[in-house]
Amino acid sequence: MIQRTVLVVLFDGVQSLDATGPMEVFAGASRAPGVSYTLRTASLDGGPVRATSGLTLMPDSSLAEAPVPHTLLVPGGHGTRGSHPELTAWLRVHAPEAERLVSVCTGALLLAEAGLLDGHRVTTHWNYCAQLAHDFPAVEVDPDPIFVRDGRLATSAGVTAGIDLALALVEEDHGRDLALTVARHLVVFLRRPGNQAQFSAQLSAQTAQREPLREVQHWITQHPDADLAVDALAARARLSPRHFARAFRAETGTTPGRYVDRVRLEHARRLLEDTCDPVGRIARASGYGTPEAMRRAFVKALATAPAEYRRRFRTPASAGPAAD
């Protein structure tokens, strides 16, 4: 049996779910025969810490007394703001000893402060991506995915994305069946790949202020198979194509074409996950027209083909014969 120690770093102002969410995943996996994750928590002095929710957490030990872990996990929370010379000094020395270095949410700020993210592609909570990129220009920040793997380094977006990342690590260590078992026990879906966006198209784009543009946004999401060319959308908004494109981008933060692309991709993904419809039918219902056009969109956005995406992320209730 391979034993892997997971050490979770605790500090005042930690987001408790950033720590406990991944720990529950590893603890759940350890209930399976032949699987062992030893979970440890540590703070700088070994004393209790107070989470942002007011919950008091009692670590197992001080960081100085903690064993060298297989996986070192640094959660986020309000306590990551500002300078942390003692904690980052410990991370700078000891984090390279771990086989895997993981951050959840703004835990990436602590790793960056310790110089451990330089030259790496990473992510963090969407609200702090710009700060991370500004304060640490040697770090390549990708604001879109829910988690990013870069060699031994794994970084994730906020809160529940840490659970997604932990499930991916369990799958890496012990296979997909165990990760699915843990996900079902925790009543979460193992269906979010790391390159899934932190927000849906509707959430990542701002809601337009003017009613005609808001109506167009709603129309797009309800009719992904319709003619969604700029001219057609402009006519629906009763604006000239040029005026519509400029106003849409100004009020939503994205172009009409990019918004349409994301809506269609999300619609196709939901159908692949939740139905047994053939790929050709899904391609038409999502506005791609042909399976090949949908395949190109999936490969570009998700680096996987629709059939493979369905194999990995179809929900159990929808499993059944499908003409892929």
mmCIF file of C-alpha atoms in Angstrom:
data_model
loop_
_atom_site.group_PDB
_atom_site.id
_atom_site.type_symbol
_atom_site.label_atom_id
_atom_site.label_comp_id
_atom_site.label_asym_id
_atom_site.label_seq_id
_atom_site.Cartn_x
_atom_site.Cartn_y
_atom_site.Cartn_z
ATOM 1 C CA MET A 1 0.000 0.000 0.000
ATOM 2 C CA ILE A 2 1.326 3.445 -0.951
ATOM 3 C CA GLN A 3 0.943 5.893 1.911
ATOM 4 C CA ARG A 4 0.680 9.564 1.034
ATOM 5 C CA THR A 5 0.805 12.271 3.680
ATOM 6 C CA VAL A 6 -1.261 15.372 2.957
ATOM 7 C CA LEU A 7 -0.191 18.384 5.035
ATOM 8 C CA VAL A 8 -2.622 21.313 5.181
ATOM 9 C CA VAL A 9 -1.198 24.658 6.269
ATOM 10 C CA LEU A 10 -3.446 26.616 8.643
ATOM 11 C CA PHE A 11 -3.302 30.291 9.625
ATOM 12 C CA ASP A 12 -5.574 32.941 11.097
ATOM 13 C CA GLY A 13 -8.106 34.056 8.513
ATOM 14 C CA VAL A 14 -8.088 30.784 6.589
ATOM 15 C CA GLN A 15 -11.208 29.897 4.583
ATOM 16 C CA SER A 16 -12.236 26.737 6.414
ATOM 17 C CA LEU A 17 -13.808 25.040 3.384
ATOM 18 C CA ASP A 18 -10.596 25.534 1.397
ATOM 19 C CA ALA A 19 -8.948 23.242 3.945
ATOM 20 C CA THR A 20 -11.749 20.887 4.956
ATOM 21 C CA GLY A 21 -13.193 20.341 1.465
ATOM 22 C CA PRO A 22 -10.056 18.692 0.028
ATOM 23 C CA MET A 23 -9.448 16.907 3.346
ATOM 24 C CA GLU A 24 -12.887 15.269 3.132
ATOM 25 C CA VAL A 25 -12.049 14.075 -0.376
ATOM 26 C CA PHE A 26 -8.782 12.465 0.727
ATOM 27 C CA ALA A 27 -10.404 11.048 3.867
ATOM 28 C CA GLY A 28 -13.202 9.548 1.775
ATOM 29 C CA ALA A 29 -10.696 7.949 -0.581
ATOM 30 C CA SER A 30 -8.854 6.426 2.371
ATOM 31 C CA ARG A 31 -11.904 4.330 3.239
ATOM 32 C CA ALA A 32 -11.268 2.225 0.144
ATOM 33 C CA PRO A 33 -9.147 -0.934 0.518
ATOM 34 C CA GLY A 34 -5.493 -0.390 -0.266
ATOM 35 C CA VAL A 35 -5.744 3.421 -0.185
ATOM 36 C CA SER A 36 -4.089 5.526 2.478
ATOM 37 C CA TYR A 37 -3.884 9.280 2.798
ATOM 38 C CA THR A 38 -2.521 10.456 6.155
ATOM 39 C CA LEU A 39 -4.026 13.881 6.828
ATOM 40 C CA ARG A 40 -2.119 16.393 8.929
ATOM 41 C CA THR A 41 -2.698 20.048 9.724
ATOM 42 C CA ALA A 42 -0.116 22.508 11.010
ATOM 43 C CA SER A 43 0.149 26.193 11.881
ATOM 44 C CA LEU A 44 3.296 28.220 12.426
ATOM 45 C CA ASP A 45 3.374 27.757 16.197
ATOM 46 C CA GLY A 46 1.052 24.765 16.482
ATOM 47 C CA GLY A 47 -1.605 26.869 18.170
ATOM 48 C CA PRO A 48 -5.282 27.158 17.199
ATOM 49 C CA VAL A 49 -6.287 29.422 14.325
ATOM 50 C CA ARG A 50 -9.524 31.255 13.676
ATOM 51 C CA ALA A 51 -11.123 30.838 10.261
ATOM 52 C CA THR A 52 -12.886 33.670 8.438
ATOM 53 C CA SER A 53 -16.226 32.157 9.503
ATOM 54 C CA GLY A 54 -15.241 32.390 13.187
ATOM 55 C CA LEU A 55 -14.618 28.652 13.437
ATOM 56 C CA THR A 56 -11.593 27.734 15.555
ATOM 57 C CA LEU A 57 -9.335 25.044 14.099
ATOM 58 C CA MET A 58 -6.821 23.092 16.188
ATOM 59 C CA PRO A 59 -3.773 21.972 14.159
ATOM 60 C CA ASP A 60 -2.012 18.676 14.756
ATOM 61 C CA SER A 61 1.343 20.366 15.192
ATOM 62 C CA SER A 62 3.552 23.311 14.361
ATOM 63 C CA LEU A 63 4.987 23.551 10.868
ATOM 64 C CA ALA A 64 8.451 22.932 12.305
ATOM 65 C CA GLU A 65 7.288 19.591 13.724
ATOM 66 C CA ALA A 66 5.302 18.503 10.665
ATOM 67 C CA PRO A 67 6.595 15.581 8.563
ATOM 68 C CA VAL A 68 7.723 16.082 4.979
ATOM 69 C CA PRO A 69 4.471 15.479 3.075
ATOM 70 C CA HIS A 70 3.716 13.903 -0.249
ATOM 71 C CA THR A 71 1.173 16.674 -0.890
ATOM 72 C CA LEU A 72 1.458 20.121 0.671
ATOM 73 C CA LEU A 73 -1.814 22.048 0.495
ATOM 74 C CA VAL A 74 -2.082 25.787 1.119
ATOM 75 C CA PRO A 75 -5.679 27.052 1.443
ATOM 76 C CA GLY A 76 -6.863 30.614 0.933
ATOM 77 C CA GLY A 77 -8.880 33.103 2.919
ATOM 78 C CA HIS A 78 -8.660 36.678 4.140
ATOM 79 C CA GLY A 79 -5.548 35.727 6.070
ATOM 80 C CA THR A 80 -3.556 35.533 2.831
ATOM 81 C CA ARG A 81 -3.707 39.314 2.371
ATOM 82 C CA GLY A 82 -0.632 41.379 3.142
ATOM 83 C CA SER A 83 2.861 40.169 3.999
ATOM 84 C CA HIS A 84 3.597 36.887 5.804
ATOM 85 C CA PRO A 85 7.384 36.706 6.253
ATOM 86 C CA GLU A 86 7.485 33.754 8.676
ATOM 87 C CA LEU A 87 5.000 31.608 6.770
ATOM 88 C CA THR A 88 6.448 32.347 3.351
ATOM 89 C CA ALA A 89 9.970 31.720 4.670
ATOM 90 C CA TRP A 90 8.860 28.262 5.794
ATOM 91 C CA LEU A 91 7.169 27.613 2.461
ATOM 92 C CA ARG A 92 10.224 28.763 0.523
ATOM 93 C CA VAL A 93 12.409 26.213 2.310
ATOM 94 C CA HIS A 94 10.059 23.261 2.788
ATOM 95 C CA ALA A 95 7.531 23.366 -0.070
ATOM 96 C CA PRO A 96 10.127 22.084 -2.600
ATOM 97 C CA GLU A 97 10.479 18.939 -0.468
ATOM 98 C CA ALA A 98 6.878 17.888 -1.186
ATOM 99 C CA GLU A 99 6.130 15.785 -4.249
ATOM 100 C CA ARG A 100 2.997 17.836 -4.934
ATOM 101 C CA LEU A 101 2.366 21.469 -4.104
ATOM 102 C CA VAL A 102 -1.284 22.521 -4.097
ATOM 103 C CA SER A 103 -3.060 25.812 -3.459
ATOM 104 C CA VAL A 104 -6.759 26.492 -3.103
ATOM 105 C CA CYS A 105 -8.199 29.916 -3.853
ATOM 106 C CA THR A 106 -5.938 32.750 -2.599
ATOM 107 C CA GLY A 107 -3.458 30.290 -1.152
ATOM 108 C CA ALA A 108 -1.713 31.016 -4.460
ATOM 109 C CA LEU A 109 -0.844 34.474 -3.097
ATOM 110 C CA LEU A 110 1.200 32.875 -0.319
ATOM 111 C CA LEU A 111 3.003 30.594 -2.777
ATOM 112 C CA ALA A 112 3.722 33.548 -5.037
ATOM 113 C CA GLU A 113 5.023 35.586 -2.101
ATOM 114 C CA ALA A 114 7.395 32.698 -1.366
ATOM 115 C CA GLY A 115 8.630 32.761 -4.982
ATOM 116 C CA LEU A 116 7.239 29.295 -5.692
ATOM 117 C CA LEU A 117 5.055 30.260 -8.670
ATOM 118 C CA ASP A 118 7.610 32.104 -10.790
ATOM 119 C CA GLY A 119 7.606 30.783 -14.336
ATOM 120 C CA HIS A 120 4.507 28.654 -13.751
ATOM 121 C CA ARG A 121 0.975 28.817 -15.157
ATOM 122 C CA VAL A 122 -1.473 29.132 -12.270
ATOM 123 C CA THR A 123 -4.961 30.240 -11.322
ATOM 124 C CA THR A 124 -6.707 31.562 -8.226
ATOM 125 C CA HIS A 125 -10.080 32.994 -7.269
ATOM 126 C CA TRP A 126 -11.334 35.153 -10.151
ATOM 127 C CA ASN A 127 -11.468 38.238 -7.933
ATOM 128 C CA TYR A 128 -7.716 38.051 -7.207
ATOM 129 C CA CYS A 129 -6.285 37.006 -10.569
ATOM 130 C CA ALA A 130 -5.528 40.597 -11.568
ATOM 131 C CA GLN A 131 -3.823 41.263 -8.225
ATOM 132 C CA LEU A 132 -1.724 38.121 -8.506
ATOM 133 C CA ALA A 133 -0.638 39.014 -12.035
ATOM 134 C CA HIS A 134 0.144 42.607 -11.069
ATOM 135 C CA ASP A 135 2.065 41.865 -7.875
ATOM 136 C CA PHE A 136 3.994 38.899 -9.298
ATOM 137 C CA PRO A 137 4.758 39.538 -12.989
ATOM 138 C CA ALA A 138 6.940 36.413 -13.232
ATOM 139 C CA VAL A 139 3.821 34.278 -12.687
ATOM 140 C CA GLU A 140 1.616 33.322 -15.649
ATOM 141 C CA VAL A 141 -1.928 33.791 -14.329
ATOM 142 C CA ASP A 142 -4.835 32.157 -16.170
ATOM 143 C CA PRO A 143 -8.081 33.596 -14.742
ATOM 144 C CA ASP A 144 -10.452 31.209 -16.492
ATOM 145 C CA PRO A 145 -10.003 27.559 -15.357
ATOM 146 C CA ILE A 146 -11.212 26.141 -12.065
ATOM 147 C CA PHE A 147 -7.828 24.488 -11.585
ATOM 148 C CA VAL A 148 -4.485 24.292 -13.372
ATOM 149 C CA ARG A 149 -1.811 21.585 -13.276
ATOM 150 C CA ASP A 150 1.753 22.609 -14.082
ATOM 151 C CA GLY A 151 4.121 19.759 -13.277
ATOM 152 C CA ARG A 152 4.149 19.088 -9.529
ATOM 153 C CA LEU A 153 2.238 22.330 -8.953
ATOM 154 C CA ALA A 154 -1.573 22.457 -8.828
ATOM 155 C CA THR A 155 -3.554 25.639 -8.206
ATOM 156 C CA SER A 156 -7.309 26.081 -8.036
ATOM 157 C CA ALA A 157 -9.971 28.755 -8.008
ATOM 158 C CA GLY A 158 -12.182 29.529 -5.053
ATOM 159 C CA VAL A 159 -13.617 27.241 -2.400
ATOM 160 C CA THR A 160 -15.471 24.376 -4.129
ATOM 161 C CA ALA A 161 -12.863 24.274 -6.916
ATOM 162 C CA GLY A 162 -10.532 22.853 -4.255
ATOM 163 C CA ILE A 163 -12.841 19.833 -4.038
ATOM 164 C CA ASP A 164 -12.700 19.425 -7.822
ATOM 165 C CA LEU A 165 -8.917 19.558 -7.710
ATOM 166 C CA ALA A 166 -8.709 17.067 -4.832
ATOM 167 C CA LEU A 167 -10.954 14.656 -6.763
ATOM 168 C CA ALA A 168 -8.650 15.019 -9.768
ATOM 169 C CA LEU A 169 -5.645 14.207 -7.573
ATOM 170 C CA VAL A 170 -7.384 11.108 -6.183
ATOM 171 C CA GLU A 171 -8.150 10.050 -9.746
ATOM 172 C CA GLU A 172 -4.492 10.566 -10.642
ATOM 173 C CA ASP A 173 -3.364 8.462 -7.681
ATOM 174 C CA HIS A 174 -5.969 5.689 -7.680
ATOM 175 C CA GLY A 175 -8.107 5.878 -10.806
ATOM 176 C CA ARG A 176 -11.422 7.288 -11.885
ATOM 177 C CA ASP A 177 -13.650 4.703 -10.197
ATOM 178 C CA LEU A 178 -12.471 5.670 -6.725
ATOM 179 C CA ALA A 179 -12.757 9.383 -7.486
ATOM 180 C CA LEU A 180 -16.337 8.818 -8.677
ATOM 181 C CA THR A 181 -17.147 6.871 -5.521
ATOM 182 C CA VAL A 182 -15.854 9.715 -3.336
ATOM 183 C CA ALA A 183 -17.710 12.316 -5.412
ATOM 184 C CA ARG A 184 -20.992 10.444 -5.043
ATOM 185 C CA HIS A 185 -20.474 10.045 -1.301
ATOM 186 C CA LEU A 186 -19.958 13.806 -1.012
ATOM 187 C CA VAL A 187 -22.961 14.368 -3.305
ATOM 188 C CA VAL A 188 -20.942 16.285 -5.881
ATOM 189 C CA PHE A 189 -20.563 15.571 -9.583
ATOM 190 C CA LEU A 190 -17.184 14.488 -10.870
ATOM 191 C CA ARG A 191 -17.847 16.360 -14.072
ATOM 192 C CA ARG A 192 -15.792 19.554 -13.940
ATOM 193 C CA PRO A 193 -12.508 19.300 -15.821
ATOM 194 C CA GLY A 194 -9.766 21.673 -14.798
ATOM 195 C CA ASN A 195 -10.181 23.782 -17.904
ATOM 196 C CA GLN A 196 -13.846 24.436 -17.184
ATOM 197 C CA ALA A 197 -14.391 28.162 -16.769
ATOM 198 C CA GLN A 198 -14.852 29.606 -13.293
ATOM 199 C CA PHE A 199 -18.052 31.204 -14.592
ATOM 200 C CA SER A 200 -20.686 30.337 -17.154
ATOM 201 C CA ALA A 201 -21.102 32.670 -20.113
ATOM 202 C CA GLN A 202 -24.039 34.335 -18.400
ATOM 203 C CA LEU A 203 -22.078 34.959 -15.208
ATOM 204 C CA SER A 204 -18.713 35.829 -16.727
ATOM 205 C CA ALA A 205 -20.309 38.456 -18.973
ATOM 206 C CA GLN A 206 -21.843 41.466 -17.309
ATOM 207 C CA THR A 207 -25.575 41.935 -17.677
ATOM 208 C CA ALA A 208 -26.234 44.704 -20.161
ATOM 209 C CA GLN A 209 -27.803 47.878 -18.793
ATOM 210 C CA ARG A 210 -30.077 48.566 -21.746
ATOM 211 C CA GLU A 211 -33.162 46.412 -22.060
ATOM 212 C CA PRO A 212 -32.743 45.548 -25.782
ATOM 213 C CA LEU A 213 -29.263 44.186 -25.108
ATOM 214 C CA ARG A 214 -30.448 42.239 -22.059
ATOM 215 C CA GLU A 215 -33.205 40.737 -24.170
ATOM 216 C CA VAL A 216 -30.638 39.701 -26.775
ATOM 217 C CA GLN A 217 -28.497 38.023 -24.097
ATOM 218 C CA HIS A 218 -31.519 36.074 -22.912
ATOM 219 C CA TRP A 219 -32.487 35.172 -26.490
ATOM 220 C CA ILE A 220 -29.005 33.790 -27.168
ATOM 221 C CA THR A 221 -29.093 31.502 -24.136
ATOM 222 C CA GLN A 222 -32.598 30.262 -24.989
ATOM 223 C CA HIS A 223 -31.954 29.773 -28.718
ATOM 224 C CA PRO A 224 -28.357 28.589 -29.289
ATOM 225 C CA ASP A 225 -29.453 26.899 -32.540
ATOM 226 C CA ALA A 226 -30.821 30.117 -34.045
ATOM 227 C CA ASP A 227 -29.078 32.519 -36.440
ATOM 228 C CA LEU A 228 -26.844 34.357 -33.971
ATOM 229 C CA ALA A 229 -24.776 36.346 -36.429
ATOM 230 C CA VAL A 230 -24.186 39.976 -35.479
ATOM 231 C CA ASP A 231 -26.578 41.228 -38.151
ATOM 232 C CA ALA A 232 -29.408 39.039 -36.859
ATOM 233 C CA LEU A 233 -28.768 39.967 -33.225
ATOM 234 C CA ALA A 234 -28.510 43.661 -34.098
ATOM 235 C CA ALA A 235 -31.871 43.495 -35.868
ATOM 236 C CA ARG A 236 -33.409 41.913 -32.760
ATOM 237 C CA ALA A 237 -32.003 44.770 -30.654
ATOM 238 C CA ARG A 238 -33.195 47.293 -33.256
ATOM 239 C CA LEU A 239 -29.698 48.695 -33.686
ATOM 240 C CA SER A 240 -27.256 48.881 -36.574
ATOM 241 C CA PRO A 241 -24.733 45.999 -36.586
ATOM 242 C CA ARG A 242 -21.835 48.341 -35.851
ATOM 243 C CA HIS A 243 -23.663 50.131 -33.023
ATOM 244 C CA PHE A 244 -24.872 46.812 -31.592
ATOM 245 C CA ALA A 245 -21.411 45.222 -31.555
ATOM 246 C CA ARG A 246 -19.880 48.277 -29.893
ATOM 247 C CA ALA A 247 -22.660 48.603 -27.304
ATOM 248 C CA PHE A 248 -22.711 44.874 -26.517
ATOM 249 C CA ARG A 249 -18.993 44.815 -25.799
ATOM 250 C CA ALA A 250 -19.123 48.029 -23.759
ATOM 251 C CA GLU A 251 -21.958 46.771 -21.560
ATOM 252 C CA THR A 252 -21.094 43.073 -21.217
ATOM 253 C CA GLY A 253 -17.301 43.087 -21.380
ATOM 254 C CA THR A 254 -17.173 40.628 -24.276
ATOM 255 C CA THR A 255 -17.976 40.546 -27.986
ATOM 256 C CA PRO A 256 -21.231 39.061 -29.323
ATOM 257 C CA GLY A 257 -19.282 36.317 -31.096
ATOM 258 C CA ARG A 258 -17.427 35.212 -27.957
ATOM 259 C CA TYR A 259 -20.616 35.266 -25.933
ATOM 260 C CA VAL A 260 -22.359 33.091 -28.515
ATOM 261 C CA ASP A 261 -19.406 30.684 -28.614
ATOM 262 C CA ARG A 262 -19.512 30.174 -24.847
ATOM 263 C CA VAL A 263 -23.290 29.759 -24.719
ATOM 264 C CA ARG A 264 -23.186 27.130 -27.454
ATOM 265 C CA LEU A 265 -20.323 25.274 -25.807
ATOM 266 C CA GLU A 266 -22.109 25.209 -22.442
ATOM 267 C CA HIS A 267 -25.362 24.047 -24.062
ATOM 268 C CA ALA A 268 -23.569 21.213 -25.864
ATOM 269 C CA ARG A 269 -21.740 20.181 -22.704
ATOM 270 C CA ARG A 270 -24.960 19.995 -20.705
ATOM 271 C CA LEU A 271 -26.568 17.800 -23.351
ATOM 272 C CA LEU A 272 -23.524 15.525 -23.470
ATOM 273 C CA GLU A 273 -23.530 15.232 -19.681
ATOM 274 C CA ASP A 274 -27.254 14.862 -19.081
ATOM 275 C CA THR A 275 -28.730 13.110 -22.133
ATOM 276 C CA CYS A 276 -28.131 10.149 -24.416
ATOM 277 C CA ASP A 277 -28.815 12.211 -27.542
ATOM 278 C CA PRO A 278 -26.513 11.440 -30.487
ATOM 279 C CA VAL A 279 -23.674 13.869 -31.071
ATOM 280 C CA GLY A 280 -25.139 14.934 -34.413
ATOM 281 C CA ARG A 281 -28.421 15.945 -32.777
ATOM 282 C CA ILE A 282 -26.580 17.812 -30.017
ATOM 283 C CA ALA A 283 -24.461 19.631 -32.605
ATOM 284 C CA ARG A 284 -27.610 20.857 -34.373
ATOM 285 C CA ALA A 285 -29.411 21.766 -31.126
ATOM 286 C CA SER A 286 -26.393 23.758 -29.948
ATOM 287 C CA GLY A 287 -26.018 25.739 -33.149
ATOM 288 C CA TYR A 288 -22.920 24.025 -34.524
ATOM 289 C CA GLY A 289 -24.718 22.456 -37.449
ATOM 290 C CA THR A 290 -22.377 19.487 -37.865
ATOM 291 C CA PRO A 291 -20.533 17.136 -35.505
ATOM 292 C CA GLU A 292 -17.226 18.210 -37.046
ATOM 293 C CA ALA A 293 -17.870 21.880 -36.262
ATOM 294 C CA MET A 294 -18.720 20.949 -32.675
ATOM 295 C CA ARG A 295 -15.628 18.751 -32.429
ATOM 296 C CA ARG A 296 -13.406 21.656 -33.511
ATOM 297 C CA ALA A 297 -15.008 23.932 -30.907
ATOM 298 C CA PHE A 298 -14.514 21.359 -28.132
ATOM 299 C CA VAL A 299 -10.896 20.672 -29.046
ATOM 300 C CA LYS A 300 -10.128 24.393 -29.153
ATOM 301 C CA ALA A 301 -11.831 25.232 -25.843
ATOM 302 C CA LEU A 302 -11.420 22.025 -23.822
ATOM 303 C CA ALA A 303 -8.650 20.087 -25.588
ATOM 304 C CA THR A 304 -10.947 17.070 -25.916
ATOM 305 C CA ALA A 305 -13.483 15.757 -28.441
ATOM 306 C CA PRO A 306 -17.226 15.560 -27.634
ATOM 307 C CA ALA A 307 -17.280 11.762 -27.447
ATOM 308 C CA GLU A 308 -14.395 11.718 -24.967
ATOM 309 C CA TYR A 309 -15.978 14.529 -22.967
ATOM 310 C CA ARG A 310 -19.197 12.518 -22.727
ATOM 311 C CA ARG A 311 -17.321 9.399 -21.648
ATOM 312 C CA ARG A 312 -15.641 11.255 -18.802
ATOM 313 C CA PHE A 313 -18.405 13.532 -17.582
ATOM 314 C CA ARG A 314 -21.787 11.991 -18.321
ATOM 315 C CA THR A 315 -23.887 11.837 -15.178
ATOM 316 C CA PRO A 316 -24.839 8.340 -13.938
ATOM 317 C CA ALA A 317 -28.563 8.951 -14.484
ATOM 318 C CA SER A 318 -28.016 9.690 -18.177
ATOM 319 C CA ALA A 319 -25.757 6.706 -18.838
ATOM 320 C CA GLY A 320 -27.040 4.471 -21.575
ATOM 321 C CA PRO A 321 -26.629 3.771 -25.267
ATOM 322 C CA ALA A 322 -25.793 6.798 -27.364
ATOM 323 C CA ALA A 323 -24.949 6.992 -31.024
ATOM 324 C CA ASP A 324 -21.667 8.843 -30.780
#
